[in-house]
Coordinates of C-alpha atoms and ligand atoms in Angstrom, one line a residue:
Chain A
M1 CA 7.4 23.5 11.4
N2 CA 4.9 21.6 9.3
W3 CA 1.4 21.1 10.5
K4 CA 0.5 22.7 13.8
R5 CA -2.3 20.5 15.0
Y6 CA -3.2 16.9 14.5
E7 CA -6.7 15.8 15.4
R8 CA -8.1 12.3 15.4
A9 CA -11.8 12.6 14.6
S10 CA -14.1 10.0 16.2
D11 CA -17.1 10.8 14.1
L12 CA -17.8 12.3 10.7
N13 CA -19.5 15.4 12.0
G14 CA -16.6 16.1 14.2
A15 CA -14.2 15.8 11.2
L16 CA -16.4 18.2 9.2
T17 CA -16.6 20.7 12.0
L18 CA -12.8 20.7 12.4
L19 CA -12.3 21.3 8.6
D20 CA -15.0 23.9 8.5
R21 CA -13.5 25.9 11.3
A22 CA -10.1 25.7 9.7
E23 CA -11.4 27.5 6.7
G24 CA -9.2 25.8 4.1
T25 CA -6.1 25.4 6.2
G26 CA -7.1 21.9 7.4
R27 CA -6.7 18.7 5.5
V28 CA -7.9 15.2 5.7
I29 CA -5.3 12.5 6.4
A30 CA -5.9 8.7 6.3
G31 CA -2.9 6.4 6.0
G32 CA -0.7 9.4 5.2
T33 CA 1.9 7.5 3.2
D34 CA 1.8 10.0 0.3
L35 CA 0.6 13.0 2.2
V36 CA 3.3 13.0 4.9
L37 CA 5.9 13.1 2.2
Q38 CA 4.1 15.8 0.2
L39 CA 3.8 17.9 3.3
G40 CA 7.4 17.4 4.2
Q41 CA 8.5 18.4 0.6
R42 CA 6.1 21.4 0.7
Q43 CA 4.1 20.1 -2.3
K44 CA 1.0 20.4 -0.1
S45 CA 0.4 22.4 3.0
A46 CA -1.9 22.2 6.1
E47 CA -2.0 23.8 9.5
L48 CA -4.4 21.1 10.8
L49 CA -4.5 17.5 9.9
V50 CA -7.8 15.7 10.5
D51 CA -7.2 11.9 10.8
V52 CA -10.4 10.1 9.8
T53 CA -9.1 6.5 10.2
G54 CA -10.6 6.2 13.7
I55 CA -14.2 6.9 12.5
D56 CA -16.2 3.7 12.9
E57 CA -18.5 4.2 9.9
L58 CA -15.5 4.5 7.6
R59 CA -14.1 1.1 8.5
G60 CA -16.4 -1.4 6.7
L61 CA -15.8 -3.5 3.6
C62 CA -19.1 -5.3 2.8
A63 CA -21.7 -6.2 0.3
S64 CA -25.0 -4.5 0.8
G65 CA -27.8 -5.3 -1.7
A66 CA -26.5 -4.8 -5.2
W67 CA -23.4 -2.9 -4.1
I68 CA -20.0 -3.5 -2.6
R69 CA -19.1 -0.7 -0.2
I70 CA -15.6 0.1 1.0
G71 CA -15.1 2.7 3.8
A72 CA -12.4 5.3 3.5
A73 CA -10.4 3.8 6.3
V74 CA -10.1 0.4 4.7
T75 CA -6.4 -0.5 3.9
H76 CA -4.9 -2.2 0.9
R77 CA -4.0 -5.1 3.1
E78 CA -7.6 -5.6 4.2
A79 CA -8.9 -5.3 0.6
A80 CA -6.2 -7.7 -0.7
A81 CA -7.2 -10.3 1.9
S82 CA -10.9 -9.8 1.7
G83 CA -12.8 -13.0 0.9
L84 CA -15.7 -11.0 -0.5
L85 CA -13.4 -9.2 -3.0
R86 CA -11.4 -12.3 -4.0
E87 CA -14.7 -14.0 -4.7
E88 CA -16.6 -11.2 -6.5
A89 CA -14.1 -8.6 -7.7
A90 CA -10.7 -10.4 -7.7
V91 CA -9.3 -7.7 -9.9
L92 CA -9.4 -5.2 -7.0
A93 CA -8.0 -7.6 -4.5
E94 CA -5.1 -8.3 -6.9
G95 CA -4.4 -4.7 -7.6
C96 CA -4.5 -3.8 -3.9
G97 CA -1.9 -6.6 -3.2
M98 CA 0.5 -4.8 -5.6
V99 CA 0.4 -1.3 -4.0
G100 CA 3.7 -0.1 -2.5
S101 CA 5.1 -2.6 0.0
P102 CA 3.6 -4.8 2.8
Q103 CA 4.3 -2.0 5.3
I104 CA 2.6 0.6 3.0
R105 CA -0.4 -1.7 2.4
N106 CA -0.8 -2.1 6.1
I107 CA -1.8 1.5 6.6
A108 CA -2.4 3.1 3.2
T109 CA -6.1 3.2 2.2
L110 CA -7.9 2.6 -1.1
M111 CA -9.5 6.0 -0.8
G112 CA -6.1 7.5 -0.5
N113 CA -5.0 5.7 -3.6
V114 CA -7.8 7.4 -5.5
I115 CA -7.4 10.9 -3.9
T116 CA -3.6 11.0 -4.4
A117 CA -4.7 10.9 -8.1
Q118 CA -1.8 9.1 -9.7
P119 CA -2.6 7.5 -13.1
A120 CA -0.7 4.4 -12.2
A121 CA -2.5 3.7 -8.9
D122 CA -2.9 -0.1 -8.6
A123 CA -6.2 0.1 -6.7
A124 CA -7.7 3.0 -8.6
V125 CA -7.2 1.3 -12.0
P126 CA -9.4 -1.7 -11.0
L127 CA -11.9 0.6 -9.3
T128 CA -12.2 2.4 -12.6
A129 CA -12.9 -0.8 -14.5
L130 CA -15.5 -1.7 -11.8
G131 CA -17.3 1.6 -12.4
A132 CA -16.8 2.8 -8.8
E133 CA -18.1 6.0 -7.4
L134 CA -17.2 8.0 -4.3
R135 CA -19.4 9.4 -1.6
V136 CA -18.1 12.9 -0.7
V137 CA -19.5 14.8 2.3
S138 CA -18.9 18.4 3.3
A139 CA -20.6 21.0 5.5
A140 CA -22.6 21.8 2.3
G141 CA -24.0 18.4 1.9
E142 CA -23.3 15.1 0.2
R143 CA -22.6 14.0 -3.4
W144 CA -21.6 10.9 -5.3
V145 CA -18.7 11.3 -7.7
P146 CA -18.0 8.8 -10.5
L147 CA -14.4 7.7 -10.1
E148 CA -13.5 9.0 -13.6
E149 CA -14.6 12.5 -12.6
A150 CA -12.6 12.4 -9.4
Y151 CA -9.4 13.6 -11.2
R152 CA -8.3 17.1 -12.2
G153 CA -4.8 16.1 -13.4
V154 CA -1.8 14.1 -12.5
G155 CA -1.6 14.2 -8.7
E156 CA -4.6 16.5 -8.5
S157 CA -7.9 15.3 -7.2
A158 CA -11.3 16.8 -7.8
I159 CA -12.1 16.1 -4.2
D160 CA -11.1 19.1 -2.0
A161 CA -9.5 17.4 1.0
T162 CA -9.3 20.8 2.8
R163 CA -13.1 20.9 3.0
E164 CA -14.6 17.6 2.0
V165 CA -14.3 14.0 3.4
A166 CA -14.6 11.2 0.9
T167 CA -16.3 8.6 3.1
E168 CA -16.9 5.6 0.9
I169 CA -16.2 3.8 -2.4
R170 CA -19.0 1.8 -3.9
F171 CA -19.5 -0.2 -7.1
R172 CA -22.1 -2.7 -8.3
R173 CA -21.4 -6.3 -7.5
P174 CA -20.2 -7.7 -10.8
G175 CA -22.4 -10.8 -10.2
A176 CA -22.4 -14.3 -11.7
G177 CA -21.1 -14.5 -15.2
A178 CA -18.6 -11.7 -14.6
K179 CA -14.9 -12.3 -14.9
T180 CA -12.2 -9.9 -13.8
R181 CA -8.5 -9.8 -14.0
F182 CA -5.5 -7.5 -13.2
F183 CA -2.2 -7.3 -15.0
R184 CA 1.0 -5.4 -14.3
L185 CA 4.3 -4.8 -15.9
A186 CA 7.1 -3.2 -13.7
R187 CA 10.9 -3.3 -13.6
R188 CA 10.9 -5.5 -10.5
K189 CA 8.3 -7.7 -8.9
A190 CA 8.3 -5.6 -5.7
L191 CA 8.7 -2.0 -4.7
A192 CA 8.4 -0.7 -8.3
L193 CA 5.8 1.5 -9.8
P194 CA 4.2 0.0 -12.8
V195 CA 5.3 0.7 -16.4
L196 CA 1.8 -0.5 -17.3
N197 CA -1.1 -1.9 -15.3
G198 CA -4.6 -2.8 -16.3
A199 CA -7.9 -4.2 -15.1
V200 CA -10.4 -6.0 -17.3
C201 CA -14.0 -6.9 -16.4
L202 CA -16.1 -9.0 -18.8
W203 CA -19.7 -9.9 -18.6
R204 CA -20.8 -12.9 -20.7
D205 CA -24.1 -14.5 -21.5
G206 CA -23.8 -18.3 -21.2
D207 CA -20.7 -20.3 -21.2
A208 CA -19.1 -19.7 -24.6
G209 CA -21.6 -17.1 -25.5
R210 CA -21.3 -13.4 -26.4
I211 CA -19.7 -10.7 -24.4
R212 CA -22.5 -8.5 -23.1
E213 CA -20.2 -5.8 -21.6
A214 CA -16.5 -5.2 -21.3
R215 CA -14.6 -2.7 -19.2
I216 CA -10.9 -2.1 -19.6
A217 CA -9.0 0.4 -17.4
L218 CA -5.3 1.1 -18.0
G219 CA -2.6 3.0 -16.2
P220 CA -0.3 5.0 -16.5
V221 CA -1.1 5.8 -20.1
A222 CA -3.0 9.1 -19.7
A223 CA -3.3 11.7 -17.0
R224 CA -5.7 9.5 -15.1
P225 CA -6.7 5.9 -15.0
F226 CA -7.9 5.4 -18.6
R227 CA -10.9 3.6 -19.9
A228 CA -10.2 2.0 -23.3
R229 CA -13.7 2.6 -24.7
Q230 CA -13.1 1.7 -28.3
A231 CA -11.6 -1.6 -27.2
E232 CA -14.6 -2.2 -24.9
A233 CA -17.0 -1.6 -27.7
C234 CA -15.1 -3.9 -30.1
L235 CA -15.2 -6.7 -27.5
T236 CA -19.0 -6.4 -27.0
S237 CA -19.8 -9.0 -29.6
D238 CA -21.5 -12.3 -30.4
R239 CA -18.5 -14.0 -32.0
I240 CA -15.5 -14.3 -29.7
T241 CA -12.5 -15.1 -31.9
A242 CA -8.8 -14.6 -31.6
A243 CA -9.0 -12.0 -34.2
L244 CA -11.5 -10.0 -32.2
L245 CA -9.3 -10.0 -29.1
E246 CA -6.3 -8.9 -31.1
E247 CA -8.3 -6.1 -32.7
A248 CA -9.5 -4.9 -29.3
A249 CA -5.9 -4.9 -28.0
R250 CA -4.8 -2.9 -31.1
L251 CA -7.5 -0.4 -30.5
A252 CA -6.6 0.1 -26.8
A253 CA -3.0 0.6 -27.8
G254 CA -4.1 3.3 -30.2
E255 CA -6.5 5.2 -28.0
A256 CA -4.2 5.4 -24.9
T257 CA -1.8 8.3 -24.9
P258 CA 1.4 7.1 -23.2
R259 CA 4.4 9.5 -23.7
T260 CA 8.0 8.7 -24.1
S261 CA 9.5 8.6 -20.6
L262 CA 13.0 7.9 -19.3
I263 CA 11.5 5.7 -16.6
R264 CA 8.7 3.9 -18.5
G265 CA 10.1 3.6 -22.0
S266 CA 9.3 5.0 -25.4
E267 CA 5.8 5.7 -26.6
E268 CA 6.2 2.9 -29.1
Y269 CA 7.3 0.4 -26.5
R270 CA 4.5 1.4 -24.2
R271 CA 1.9 1.0 -26.9
A272 CA 3.4 -2.4 -27.8
M273 CA 3.1 -3.5 -24.2
I274 CA -0.5 -2.4 -23.9
R275 CA -1.3 -4.6 -27.0
L276 CA 0.7 -7.5 -25.7
Y277 CA -0.5 -7.5 -22.2
L278 CA -4.1 -7.0 -23.1
T279 CA -4.1 -9.7 -25.8
R280 CA -2.6 -12.1 -23.3
T281 CA -5.0 -11.2 -20.5
L282 CA -8.1 -11.5 -22.8
W283 CA -6.9 -14.9 -24.1
E284 CA -6.5 -16.2 -20.6
M285 CA -9.8 -14.9 -19.5
L286 CA -11.7 -16.2 -22.5
D287 CA -9.8 -19.5 -22.7
I288 CA -9.1 -19.3 -26.4
G289 CA -6.3 -21.1 -27.9
Chain B
M1 CA 8.3 24.9 23.3
D2 CA 5.9 26.6 21.0
H3 CA 2.8 24.5 20.2
G4 CA 4.1 21.7 22.3
V5 CA 1.8 18.7 22.5
K6 CA 2.0 15.7 24.8
I7 CA 2.1 12.3 23.1
R8 CA 1.7 9.0 24.9
M9 CA 2.3 5.6 23.6
K10 CA 3.3 2.2 24.9
V11 CA 6.8 1.3 23.6
N12 CA 8.3 -2.1 24.3
G13 CA 5.8 -2.8 27.0
Q14 CA 6.0 0.5 28.9
W15 CA 3.9 3.6 28.6
R16 CA 6.0 6.6 27.7
E17 CA 5.2 10.2 27.2
A18 CA 7.0 13.1 25.4
E19 CA 6.3 16.7 24.9
T20 CA 7.0 17.6 21.3
T21 CA 6.0 19.6 18.3
P22 CA 2.8 18.4 16.6
D23 CA 4.5 17.6 13.4
R24 CA 7.1 15.2 14.9
L25 CA 7.4 11.9 13.1
L26 CA 7.2 8.6 14.9
I27 CA 10.8 7.6 13.9
D28 CA 12.2 10.8 15.4
L29 CA 10.2 10.4 18.6
L30 CA 11.3 6.9 19.1
R31 CA 15.0 7.7 18.4
E32 CA 15.4 11.1 19.8
E33 CA 13.0 11.4 22.7
F34 CA 12.7 7.7 23.8
G35 CA 16.3 6.7 22.9
F36 CA 15.3 3.6 20.8
T37 CA 18.0 4.1 18.2
G38 CA 17.8 0.5 17.1
T39 CA 15.1 1.7 14.6
K40 CA 17.0 3.1 11.7
K41 CA 16.2 5.9 9.3
G42 CA 17.4 4.9 5.9
C43 CA 15.6 6.8 3.2
G44 CA 13.1 8.7 5.3
E45 CA 10.7 8.3 2.4
G46 CA 8.9 5.0 2.8
E47 CA 11.1 3.2 0.3
C48 CA 13.6 1.1 2.3
G49 CA 11.9 -0.5 5.3
A50 CA 14.9 0.2 7.7
C51 CA 12.5 2.1 10.0
T52 CA 10.0 -0.8 10.3
V53 CA 8.4 -1.2 13.8
I54 CA 5.5 -3.3 14.9
L55 CA 2.5 -1.1 15.7
N56 CA -0.6 -2.7 17.1
G57 CA 0.7 -6.0 15.7
R58 CA 1.5 -4.8 12.2
P59 CA 4.8 -3.9 10.6
L60 CA 4.7 -0.2 9.6
L61 CA 7.2 2.4 8.5
A62 CA 7.9 4.8 11.4
C63 CA 9.3 7.4 9.0
L64 CA 5.8 8.0 7.4
I65 CA 3.8 8.1 10.6
P66 CA 3.1 11.3 12.4
A67 CA 3.8 10.6 16.1
A68 CA 0.4 12.0 16.9
K69 CA -1.2 9.3 14.8
A70 CA 0.4 6.7 17.0
E71 CA -1.0 8.2 20.2
G72 CA -2.1 5.4 22.5
A73 CA -0.6 2.7 20.2
D74 CA 1.4 -0.4 21.3
I75 CA 4.7 -0.3 19.6
L76 CA 7.5 -2.9 19.5
T77 CA 11.0 -1.9 18.4
V78 CA 14.1 -4.1 18.0
E79 CA 15.0 -3.2 21.6
G80 CA 11.8 -4.6 22.9
L81 CA 12.4 -7.8 21.0
T82 CA 15.8 -8.4 22.5
P83 CA 15.8 -10.3 25.8
E84 CA 17.9 -9.1 28.7
Q85 CA 20.3 -11.9 28.2
G86 CA 21.4 -13.1 24.8
L87 CA 19.4 -12.8 21.6
H88 CA 15.9 -13.4 20.4
P89 CA 15.7 -16.6 18.2
I90 CA 15.2 -14.5 15.1
Q91 CA 18.3 -12.4 15.9
Q92 CA 20.2 -15.6 16.8
A93 CA 19.2 -17.0 13.4
F94 CA 20.4 -13.9 11.6
Q95 CA 23.8 -14.3 13.3
D96 CA 23.9 -18.0 12.7
E97 CA 23.2 -17.7 9.0
G98 CA 25.5 -14.7 8.5
A99 CA 22.6 -12.6 7.4
V100 CA 24.1 -9.4 8.6
Q101 CA 26.8 -7.4 6.8
C102 CA 26.7 -3.6 7.4
G103 CA 23.6 -4.3 9.6
Y104 CA 21.7 -1.1 8.7
C105 CA 18.7 -3.0 7.3
T106 CA 18.8 -5.7 10.1
P107 CA 16.5 -4.1 12.7
G108 CA 13.8 -3.5 10.1
M109 CA 14.3 -7.0 8.6
V110 CA 14.1 -8.6 12.0
M111 CA 10.9 -6.7 12.9
T112 CA 9.3 -7.6 9.6
A113 CA 10.3 -11.3 10.2
K114 CA 8.8 -11.2 13.7
A115 CA 5.5 -9.8 12.4
L116 CA 5.4 -12.5 9.7
I117 CA 6.2 -15.4 12.1
D118 CA 3.7 -14.2 14.7
E119 CA 1.0 -14.5 12.0
N120 CA 2.4 -17.5 10.2
P121 CA 4.7 -19.7 12.3
S122 CA 5.8 -21.8 9.3
P123 CA 6.2 -19.4 6.4
T124 CA 7.4 -20.8 3.0
E125 CA 10.3 -19.2 1.2
A126 CA 7.9 -17.5 -1.1
E127 CA 5.9 -16.1 1.8
I128 CA 9.1 -14.8 3.4
K129 CA 10.2 -13.1 0.2
R130 CA 6.8 -11.4 -0.2
A131 CA 6.9 -10.3 3.5
I132 CA 10.3 -8.7 3.2
S133 CA 9.7 -7.2 -0.3
G134 CA 9.5 -3.8 1.4
N135 CA 12.8 -4.1 3.2
I136 CA 15.8 -3.3 1.1
C137 CA 19.3 -4.7 1.8
R138 CA 22.2 -3.2 -0.1
C139 CA 24.7 -5.8 1.1
T140 CA 23.6 -9.4 1.4
G141 CA 21.7 -10.3 -1.7
Y142 CA 18.9 -11.6 0.5
T143 CA 19.7 -15.3 0.3
K144 CA 21.0 -15.4 3.8
I145 CA 18.3 -13.2 5.2
V146 CA 15.6 -15.6 3.8
A147 CA 17.6 -18.6 5.3
A148 CA 17.8 -16.8 8.6
I149 CA 14.0 -16.2 8.7
V150 CA 13.4 -19.9 7.9
R151 CA 15.7 -20.8 10.7
G152 CA 14.3 -18.2 13.1
A153 CA 10.8 -19.6 12.5
A154 CA 12.0 -23.2 13.2
L155 CA 13.7 -22.0 16.4
L156 CA 10.5 -20.3 17.5
R157 CA 8.5 -23.5 16.8
G158 CA 10.9 -25.2 19.3
E159 CA 12.5 -27.2 16.5
A160 CA 16.2 -27.5 16.3
A161 CA 17.0 -26.0 12.9
T162 CA 17.2 -28.9 10.5
T163 CA 19.7 -27.4 8.1
P164 CA 23.2 -26.6 9.2
A165 CA 23.7 -22.9 9.7
G166 CA 25.3 -21.1 6.7
V167 CA 28.1 -19.9 8.9
D168 CA 30.6 -22.5 10.3
R169 CA 31.3 -20.8 13.6
E170 CA 34.5 -22.7 14.2
R171 CA 36.0 -21.1 11.1
V172 CA 34.8 -17.6 11.8
P173 CA 37.4 -15.8 13.8
Q174 CA 35.8 -14.5 17.0
L175 CA 36.2 -10.8 17.5
P176 CA 37.3 -9.6 20.9
P177 CA 34.5 -8.0 22.9
V178 CA 33.9 -4.4 22.2
G179 CA 33.6 -2.0 25.1
P180 CA 35.5 0.4 27.3
G181 CA 38.8 -0.7 28.6
Ligands
FES301 S1 13.5 5.1 6.6 FE1 11.4 4.6 6.5 S2 11.3 3.4 4.8 FE2 13.3 4.1 4.6
FES302 S1 23.3 -5.8 5.7 FE1 23.8 -3.9 4.8 S2 21.9 -3.2 4.1 FE2 21.5 -5.2 4.7

């Protein structure tokens, strides 16, 4: 037998109490599309599963003040269809629309996409570019964890799902003047993990003016969604030229650390694809040419 | 049974209850306890879509859902879609278009199509392809499945299908009925 108890929590305190009493043998479950398989294959274990998807306060996706807040029970389908995200953070809606398959997107949550800690995760990569952070609650209290610090390694989250409940993702609304875009390379257009995915957010002053801030997140080119900081710094410039974009893409291909893989191709190929896709995406976003 | 739990859900319009282990998956409960073997287990790993059922209005994979998660849910399987007499228009369209070969993917395809058409009665070909992108068929090459869903949607809108069916029934030899005796 696998898990021995399945409880559907109706409020956050109830969930925390259940986990606390289980003393490390309980585990949070949301959509479960990864976890159920991992439990079945004995990669993870739990005596008690605490389902948090019925908790009302985890269900919202909304703008509040300067932030966009996404509850831990929000699914990829909901995010991909959200008018708010399409309008203000299209990169996230686009990424969420690429996760798994329609059936998976109907139940799998964005929070799960982060906690499952895969470097290729199509929702976590845009969230990284958006500078998201997670609210994590346990019996001991509450903390905010920047997304980039939410990883221990491939498939290993810094959130301890046996004791903590990650309740919410939030990021600052990109605001007027921001442009965001997602790109993805995979062997097929559906049901295929990405060979490369990326999220770009640019903030510009004025119409053709300088780039005030750039954020680029790439996956799976390192052990976690990867911020190409050299490329970002290079793009933060007054003079936006084709040469600048190409230089930024070249830097990103250099600072990422893809490895030769039977599934994803050689290191050289993967670096070449980073350069190609990033150049293309930046050209399209900046309308140069 | 050790650690037996009672799980109740509405399947194909009727409340049903089973006593089972807490780690039972929905697919096994549907097939083995409730006898709805129309729902197929292909990969058992969320990759193929053969186990698609409609749960509270959405197509989901029964092989990835703990039965306990579906407690109280309203579930439709291919058996619930099929009328007492004859076929549901989507099933009819699959037959008319010759969209079934081995048939293993068909219940999942039909349920995915049903959920799509419920939401979008006139789906475009692109929308259909996106909707069935999580349903793998190893036989047909999908062309006839897409045609069948176009046709099924037309039938459900009360329109006579405008394009002739892919299969000319006159020319297909009719098999003798299967059954005892
Ligand atoms: S059996 Fe569920 S997706 Fe293949
Ligand atoms: S008809 Fe055989 S898998 Fe689709």
